[in-house]
Structure formats: C-alpha cells, structure tokens
GROMACS .gro file of C-alpha atoms in nm:
model
  296
    1MET     CA    1  -5.756  -5.828  -0.296
    2LEU     CA    2  -5.399  -5.851  -0.341
    3SER     CA    3  -5.088  -5.739  -0.127
    4ILE     CA    4  -4.788  -5.730  -0.367
    5LEU     CA    5  -4.469  -5.759  -0.154
    6ILE     CA    6  -4.140  -5.682  -0.276
    7PRO     CA    7  -3.798  -5.753  -0.067
    8THR     CA    8  -3.506  -5.588  -0.198
    9TYR     CA    9  -3.129  -5.484  -0.111
   10ASN     CA   10  -2.936  -5.208  -0.268
   11TYR     CA   11  -3.163  -5.212  -0.586
   12ASN     CA   12  -3.404  -4.971  -0.767
   13VAL     CA   13  -3.733  -5.120  -0.745
   14TYR     CA   14  -3.927  -4.823  -0.856
   15PRO     CA   15  -3.963  -4.931  -1.227
   16LEU     CA   16  -4.104  -5.271  -1.120
   17ALA     CA   17  -4.331  -5.118  -0.868
   18SER     CA   18  -4.471  -4.874  -1.121
   19GLN     CA   19  -4.545  -5.150  -1.362
   20LEU     CA   20  -4.715  -5.341  -1.088
   21GLU     CA   21  -4.904  -5.034  -0.991
   22LYS     CA   22  -5.036  -4.986  -1.349
   23GLN     CA   23  -5.121  -5.346  -1.384
   24ALA     CA   24  -5.314  -5.379  -1.083
   25LEU     CA   25  -5.503  -5.058  -1.163
   26ASP     CA   26  -5.601  -5.174  -1.506
   27SER     CA   27  -5.691  -5.506  -1.371
   28ASN     CA   28  -5.949  -5.350  -1.136
   29ILE     CA   29  -5.822  -5.541  -0.802
   30ALA     CA   30  -5.788  -5.407  -0.475
   31PHE     CA   31  -5.421  -5.403  -0.410
   32GLU     CA   32  -5.139  -5.265  -0.220
   33ILE     CA   33  -4.780  -5.264  -0.288
   34ILE     CA   34  -4.514  -5.267  -0.011
   35CYS     CA   35  -4.142  -5.291  -0.065
   36ILE     CA   36  -3.906  -5.324   0.232
   37ASP     CA   37  -3.517  -5.258   0.171
   38ASP     CA   38  -3.322  -5.496   0.413
   39GLY     CA   39  -3.085  -5.225   0.566
   40SER     CA   40  -2.865  -5.164   0.273
   41LYS     CA   41  -2.856  -4.790   0.368
   42SER     CA   42  -2.782  -4.746   0.000
   43ALA     CA   43  -2.805  -4.409  -0.201
   44ILE     CA   44  -3.040  -4.592  -0.435
   45ASN     CA   45  -3.308  -4.580  -0.189
   46VAL     CA   46  -3.368  -4.225  -0.281
   47GLU     CA   47  -3.525  -4.376  -0.613
   48ASN     CA   48  -3.704  -4.636  -0.398
   49GLU     CA   49  -3.872  -4.343  -0.203
   50LYS     CA   50  -4.067  -4.258  -0.507
   51ILE     CA   51  -4.282  -4.587  -0.443
   52ASN     CA   52  -4.448  -4.383  -0.177
   53ARG     CA   53  -4.600  -4.168  -0.445
   54LEU     CA   54  -4.765  -4.445  -0.630
   55LYS     CA   55  -5.141  -4.566  -0.530
   56ASN     CA   56  -5.169  -4.783  -0.232
   57SER     CA   57  -4.798  -4.830  -0.214
   58LYS     CA   58  -4.536  -4.774   0.032
   59PHE     CA   59  -4.140  -4.788   0.077
   60ILE     CA   60  -3.983  -4.906   0.393
   61ALA     CA   61  -3.594  -4.874   0.439
   62GLN     CA   62  -3.504  -5.100   0.734
   63THR     CA   63  -3.200  -4.984   0.945
   64LYS     CA   64  -3.077  -5.344   1.013
   65ASN     CA   65  -3.012  -5.605   0.770
   66VAL     CA   66  -3.197  -5.917   0.890
   67GLY     CA   67  -3.164  -6.135   0.587
   68LEU     CA   68  -3.425  -6.226   0.296
   69SER     CA   69  -3.615  -6.483   0.499
   70ASN     CA   70  -3.676  -6.235   0.794
   71ASN     CA   71  -3.751  -5.955   0.532
   72ARG     CA   72  -4.022  -6.162   0.376
   73ASN     CA   73  -4.164  -6.215   0.724
   74ALA     CA   74  -4.167  -5.851   0.781
   75LEU     CA   75  -4.344  -5.773   0.436
   76ALA     CA   76  -4.604  -6.049   0.540
   77ARG     CA   77  -4.658  -5.854   0.873
   78GLU     CA   78  -4.700  -5.533   0.710
   79SER     CA   79  -4.965  -5.667   0.448
   80LYS     CA   80  -5.327  -5.641   0.489
   81TYR     CA   81  -5.477  -5.859   0.232
   82GLU     CA   82  -5.521  -6.238   0.241
   83ASN     CA   83  -5.365  -6.298  -0.095
   84LEU     CA   84  -4.979  -6.217  -0.067
   85LEU     CA   85  -4.793  -6.212  -0.414
   86PHE     CA   86  -4.406  -6.213  -0.325
   87ILE     CA   87  -4.186  -6.083  -0.623
   88ASP     CA   88  -3.806  -6.058  -0.603
   89GLY     CA   89  -3.695  -5.706  -0.649
   90ASP     CA   90  -3.471  -5.764  -0.948
   91SER     CA   91  -3.770  -5.920  -1.149
   92LEU     CA   92  -3.894  -5.773  -1.474
   93LEU     CA   93  -4.251  -5.829  -1.603
   94PRO     CA   94  -4.245  -6.003  -1.964
   95ASP     CA   95  -4.582  -5.849  -2.046
   96ALA     CA   96  -4.875  -5.627  -1.949
   97GLN     CA   97  -5.100  -5.931  -1.845
   98PHE     CA   98  -4.908  -6.042  -1.534
   99ILE     CA   99  -5.148  -5.930  -1.261
  100VAL     CA  100  -5.458  -6.048  -1.475
  101ARG     CA  101  -5.316  -6.382  -1.500
  102TYR     CA  102  -5.290  -6.409  -1.125
  103LYS     CA  103  -5.634  -6.254  -1.084
  104LYS     CA  104  -5.774  -6.531  -1.299
  105ALA     CA  105  -5.575  -6.805  -1.094
  106LEU     CA  106  -5.708  -6.672  -0.770
  107GLN     CA  107  -6.034  -6.826  -0.887
  108ALA     CA  108  -5.913  -7.155  -0.804
  109ASP     CA  109  -5.879  -7.089  -0.425
  110THR     CA  110  -5.541  -7.267  -0.390
  111ASP     CA  111  -5.311  -7.208  -0.099
  112VAL     CA  112  -5.002  -7.154  -0.313
  113ILE     CA  113  -4.986  -7.043  -0.691
  114TYR     CA  114  -4.642  -7.032  -0.838
  115GLY     CA  115  -4.584  -6.842  -1.166
  116GLY     CA  116  -4.226  -6.949  -1.242
  117ARG     CA  117  -3.912  -6.756  -1.368
  118ILE     CA  118  -3.731  -6.735  -1.690
  119HIS     CA  119  -3.377  -6.593  -1.787
  120PRO     CA  120  -3.289  -6.381  -2.073
  121GLU     CA  121  -3.184  -6.509  -2.394
  122LYS     CA  122  -2.834  -6.416  -2.354
  123VAL     CA  123  -2.615  -6.241  -2.082
  124GLU     CA  124  -2.244  -6.108  -2.078
  125ALA     CA  125  -1.994  -6.386  -2.050
  126ASN     CA  126  -1.900  -6.280  -1.676
  127ARG     CA  127  -2.267  -6.383  -1.580
  128LYS     CA  128  -2.279  -6.722  -1.760
  129LEU     CA  129  -2.263  -6.937  -1.458
  130ARG     CA  130  -2.581  -6.804  -1.290
  131TRP     CA  131  -2.736  -6.781  -1.609
  132LYS     CA  132  -2.658  -7.135  -1.710
  133TYR     CA  133  -2.787  -7.264  -1.384
  134GLY     CA  134  -3.099  -7.063  -1.409
  135ILE     CA  135  -3.177  -7.185  -1.762
  136PHE     CA  136  -3.105  -7.555  -1.727
  137LYS     CA  137  -3.211  -7.612  -1.340
  138GLU     CA  138  -3.468  -7.365  -1.259
  139ASP     CA  139  -3.659  -7.239  -1.575
  140ALA     CA  140  -3.959  -7.471  -1.629
  141SER     CA  141  -4.302  -7.483  -1.755
  142ALA     CA  142  -4.607  -7.522  -1.536
  143ASN     CA  143  -4.657  -7.872  -1.675
  144LYS     CA  144  -4.309  -7.970  -1.575
  145ARG     CA  145  -4.345  -7.814  -1.243
  146ASN     CA  146  -4.666  -7.969  -1.167
  147LYS     CA  147  -4.509  -8.321  -1.174
  148ASN     CA  148  -4.328  -8.223  -0.839
  149ILE     CA  149  -4.560  -7.975  -0.697
  150TYR     CA  150  -4.359  -7.882  -0.365
  151LYS     CA  151  -4.016  -7.929  -0.495
  152SER     CA  152  -4.054  -7.680  -0.777
  153VAL     CA  153  -4.179  -7.390  -0.550
  154LEU     CA  154  -3.955  -7.116  -0.550
  155PHE     CA  155  -4.026  -6.776  -0.383
  156ASN     CA  156  -3.936  -6.543  -0.617
  157ASN     CA  157  -4.274  -6.512  -0.780
  158THR     CA  158  -4.531  -6.656  -0.565
  159LEU     CA  159  -4.881  -6.578  -0.456
  160ILE     CA  160  -4.973  -6.730  -0.113
  161LYS     CA  161  -5.264  -6.712   0.115
  162LYS     CA  162  -5.162  -6.521   0.427
  163SER     CA  163  -5.323  -6.758   0.663
  164VAL     CA  164  -5.092  -7.031   0.522
  165PHE     CA  165  -4.779  -6.797   0.519
  166THR     CA  166  -4.847  -6.731   0.864
  167THR     CA  167  -4.876  -7.082   0.966
  168ILE     CA  168  -4.512  -7.162   0.838
  169GLY     CA  169  -4.318  -6.821   0.798
  170PHE     CA  170  -3.951  -6.806   0.669
  171GLU     CA  171  -3.714  -6.995   0.904
  172LYS     CA  172  -3.574  -6.680   1.132
  173SER     CA  173  -3.230  -6.851   1.179
  174ILE     CA  174  -3.154  -6.826   0.801
  175THR     CA  175  -3.002  -6.494   0.778
  176GLU     CA  176  -2.778  -6.515   0.471
  177TYR     CA  177  -2.835  -6.641   0.127
  178GLY     CA  178  -2.939  -6.994   0.024
  179HIS     CA  179  -3.198  -7.259   0.068
  180GLU     CA  180  -3.461  -7.064   0.274
  181ASP     CA  181  -3.697  -7.154   0.000
  182THR     CA  182  -3.618  -7.529   0.036
  183VAL     CA  183  -3.716  -7.499   0.386
  184PHE     CA  184  -4.033  -7.320   0.328
  185ALA     CA  185  -4.143  -7.579   0.029
  186TYR     CA  186  -4.067  -7.849   0.277
  187ASN     CA  187  -4.292  -7.710   0.528
  188LEU     CA  188  -4.566  -7.659   0.277
  189SER     CA  189  -4.542  -8.008   0.194
  190GLU     CA  190  -4.573  -8.103   0.548
  191ILE     CA  191  -4.893  -7.924   0.603
  192LYS     CA  192  -5.007  -8.057   0.256
  193ALA     CA  193  -5.074  -7.716   0.130
  194SER     CA  194  -5.262  -7.695  -0.223
  195ILE     CA  195  -5.020  -7.589  -0.495
  196LEU     CA  196  -5.093  -7.467  -0.845
  197HIS     CA  197  -4.836  -7.412  -1.091
  198ILE     CA  198  -4.917  -7.155  -1.381
  199ASP     CA  199  -4.732  -7.021  -1.672
  200ASN     CA  200  -4.692  -6.651  -1.544
  201PRO     CA  201  -4.311  -6.622  -1.507
  202VAL     CA  202  -4.091  -6.295  -1.426
  203LEU     CA  203  -3.780  -6.246  -1.602
  204HIS     CA  204  -3.463  -6.246  -1.383
  205GLY     CA  205  -3.338  -5.897  -1.453
  206ASP     CA  206  -3.006  -5.885  -1.234
  207VAL     CA  207  -2.820  -6.203  -1.314
  208ASP     CA  208  -2.525  -6.239  -1.073
  209LEU     CA  209  -2.181  -6.198  -1.184
  210ASN     CA  210  -1.994  -6.542  -1.194
  211GLU     CA  211  -1.766  -6.430  -0.911
  212VAL     CA  212  -2.041  -6.312  -0.702
  213TYR     CA  213  -2.281  -6.638  -0.770
  214PHE     CA  214  -1.960  -6.861  -0.689
  215LYS     CA  215  -1.935  -6.678  -0.348
  216LYS     CA  216  -2.313  -6.713  -0.280
  217THR     CA  217  -2.298  -7.099  -0.353
  218HIS     CA  218  -2.050  -7.143  -0.097
  219LYS     CA  219  -2.294  -6.981   0.159
  220SER     CA  220  -2.588  -7.150   0.014
  221LEU     CA  221  -2.428  -7.488   0.088
  222GLU     CA  222  -2.313  -7.396   0.432
  223ASN     CA  223  -2.679  -7.322   0.499
  224LEU     CA  224  -2.776  -7.660   0.370
  225ASP     CA  225  -2.537  -7.823   0.595
  226THR     CA  226  -2.678  -7.663   0.879
  227ILE     CA  227  -3.057  -7.745   0.763
  228TYR     CA  228  -2.936  -8.116   0.720
  229LYS     CA  229  -2.766  -8.142   1.038
  230THR     CA  230  -3.050  -7.975   1.247
  231ARG     CA  231  -3.322  -8.184   1.056
  232MET     CA  232  -3.518  -7.877   0.945
  233ILE     CA  233  -3.625  -8.103   0.650
  234GLU     CA  234  -3.610  -8.449   0.573
  235PRO     CA  235  -3.307  -8.538   0.328
  236GLU     CA  236  -3.513  -8.733   0.089
  237PHE     CA  237  -3.688  -8.387   0.000
  238THR     CA  238  -3.388  -8.289  -0.206
  239THR     CA  239  -3.224  -8.470  -0.495
  240PHE     CA  240  -2.895  -8.322  -0.367
  241LEU     CA  241  -2.929  -8.450  -0.015
  242LYS     CA  242  -3.027  -8.797  -0.137
  243VAL     CA  243  -2.710  -8.807  -0.357
  244PHE     CA  244  -2.501  -8.707  -0.066
  245ILE     CA  245  -2.637  -8.974   0.168
  246LYS     CA  246  -2.579  -9.236  -0.091
  247LEU     CA  247  -2.204  -9.117  -0.101
  248GLU     CA  248  -2.209  -9.094   0.271
  249ARG     CA  249  -2.343  -9.458   0.296
  250PHE     CA  250  -2.024  -9.605   0.095
  251LYS     CA  251  -1.787  -9.384   0.274
  252LEU     CA  252  -1.737  -9.200  -0.058
  253ASN     CA  253  -1.794  -8.846   0.078
  254TYR     CA  254  -1.445  -8.867   0.208
  255VAL     CA  255  -1.326  -8.903  -0.152
  256PHE     CA  256  -1.534  -8.600  -0.260
  257ALA     CA  257  -1.385  -8.405   0.025
  258PHE     CA  258  -1.044  -8.479  -0.110
  259VAL     CA  259  -1.142  -8.391  -0.466
  260TYR     CA  260  -1.228  -8.033  -0.321
  261LYS     CA  261  -0.919  -8.008  -0.143
  262ILE     CA  262  -0.709  -8.102  -0.468
  263PHE     CA  263  -0.937  -7.922  -0.700
  264SER     CA  264  -1.063  -7.611  -0.538
  265PRO     CA  265  -0.827  -7.386  -0.741
  266PHE     CA  266  -0.951  -7.537  -1.073
  267PHE     CA  267  -1.307  -7.481  -0.953
  268ALA     CA  268  -1.247  -7.130  -0.903
  269TYR     CA  269  -1.072  -7.059  -1.223
  270ASN     CA  270  -1.347  -7.261  -1.431
  271LEU     CA  271  -1.650  -7.116  -1.269
  272LYS     CA  272  -1.523  -6.756  -1.269
  273SER     CA  273  -1.435  -6.763  -1.623
  274LYS     CA  274  -1.633  -6.672  -1.933
  275HIS     CA  275  -1.708  -7.049  -1.995
  276PRO     CA  276  -1.802  -7.190  -1.676
  277SER     CA  277  -1.920  -7.550  -1.695
  278LEU     CA  278  -2.233  -7.677  -1.521
  279TYR     CA  279  -2.070  -8.017  -1.481
  280VAL     CA  280  -1.775  -7.856  -1.304
  281PHE     CA  281  -2.031  -7.676  -1.072
  282GLU     CA  282  -2.228  -7.973  -0.979
  283LEU     CA  283  -1.882  -8.159  -0.893
  284PHE     CA  284  -1.769  -7.854  -0.698
  285ARG     CA  285  -2.107  -7.824  -0.508
  286LEU     CA  286  -2.093  -8.199  -0.429
  287SER     CA  287  -1.751  -8.210  -0.321
  288TYR     CA  288  -1.755  -7.878  -0.115
  289PHE     CA  289  -2.054  -7.995   0.060
  290CYS     CA  290  -1.882  -8.314   0.144
  291HIS     CA  291  -1.588  -8.095   0.266
  292ILE     CA  292  -1.762  -7.891   0.502
  293ASN     CA  293  -1.995  -8.175   0.616
  294LEU     CA  294  -1.696  -8.342   0.758
  295LYS     CA  295  -1.546  -8.020   0.901
  296THR     CA  296  -1.854  -7.905   1.085
   0.00000   0.00000   0.00000
C-alpha cells in the first residue's frame, strides 16, 4: 500500500501524476496520489484539477503559502497508507518501472528508501549553474550514496514509513527555500532510522534559471545560518559547516566575509552568466555565509 505525495507550487503536475497512476495500476499495488499546491493561486491549477479525475487521486490547492516543509507535513497528514513516497512536482520518470522498483524495495522493510535524482544530459546556457551543481554534487549512484547513508538523503524522491515521518516531521519554522532536507536527514540519523539507497532516480525536469538559483542560494545560506545558530543540527553533520568552523577557529571567516564584500559583483556576473563556474559558486557560498554569520 502506497501513498504517493507530490508537493508543488505554480507548476503543472498532471502529466507526472498521470504517469504515476498508470505505473501504480500496472504494478497492482494499492495506492493513492495526493498533490498539494502551496498557495500559488496559479492559473496552472486548472490543469492540476484534472488529477481529481485519476483513480485514487486528489489535488488540493492551499489558499495560503506555508513553504515546502509545511506542505510536505500537510501531505503526510492527508495520506492514509504507511508507505509514503514523496516526489517533487518538477520530476520526470525515466522509464515505466519506477513504481515496480519501489514495490520490490519495500520487501526490505526499511524505514527510508531513497531512489536518487539525475539531471538531463544538457540544458540551455542560462540554466547551467543549477545543472552543474546537480550533476557534480547531487547525482550519485546507490553505491556511492550508501557510503554515507544519512547525508545522501534528499527528499525529492523518497519512500518513508509514515510512523517514522510522523516522529520527525519537517521543521515548521523553515518556510522558505533551503536546507529543510538537511535538518530532516540529521533527525533521521539521530533516531538511527534504517536507510536503503537504490538506483531508482527521477529526472530533474525544471532546472532553475541561473539568476533564480543564485537568488535561491542566498536564501538557502540564510536558512543554514539560522539552523547553525539555533543548533537544529550538529555542525559536524555537514561538510560545509565543518569547513566554516575551521575558518572561524583561525579567524579566517573575517577574511572570507571581506572577500564577499569586495567580489560580490563578480560573483553575480559569473554565476548569472552562460558560463558559471562551480569554483566561483563554492567561493561565493562560503564567503556569503561568513558575511551573514557576522552580521546576524
């Protein structure tokens, strides 16, 4: 029995839901599909309303925007089965065996099963920043992810026991983009949840424009600063925070904060361009984090 849960915002999820319905029916598994739009009030929801015509499926349009974390919590509350499969609304299914592979993986009786994500072979130049970060930092085989089971869990394509999800839930105070997955993965490690990584990826279909992802990264780092200062996680859980702590120990965080002040126009120019550099992106991330950490 499977609850397929799709959070979305201002995006046409009907094609994805249709594919999932067909695969679930073909796999002969008891299922439901629930999609919740997070208060976008978009005209696109006319298309999403068609989800209500699919078997065992429903679409809900929230009137208020509550953020991705709270939208995922709402989806879990709406669900009726013990196995929750969360799939981001901008995902594409690479083949017709996606649900079958998860059905087989359920036999392992594991708390969490993560299928992974892959990115397209190429994108337009104005989407290269998010694409490069995804290719080199996020896309990984199950063998590689199993070497660090908790840190490798993202929540774009994740099957989790409802009892485990309910125990943890997504942090309600994180209402904007960034690092909600980090906090959830840390909490999984704290309760020693059993994790299985498998090769059953979704394809990232709606890769952000460079300018959009650059802006999102600012917000994500601001969230991480709050997470760090409020001790939602132990800093050693993330490589990024471990590096920051080393810089702070030797007072080099002041140097990096100064680097951000001087080079912020260059960072913006490079990362919004058609040829963004991941090296520049990492320097931007670290220097901006040092900058805001000293300000707040």
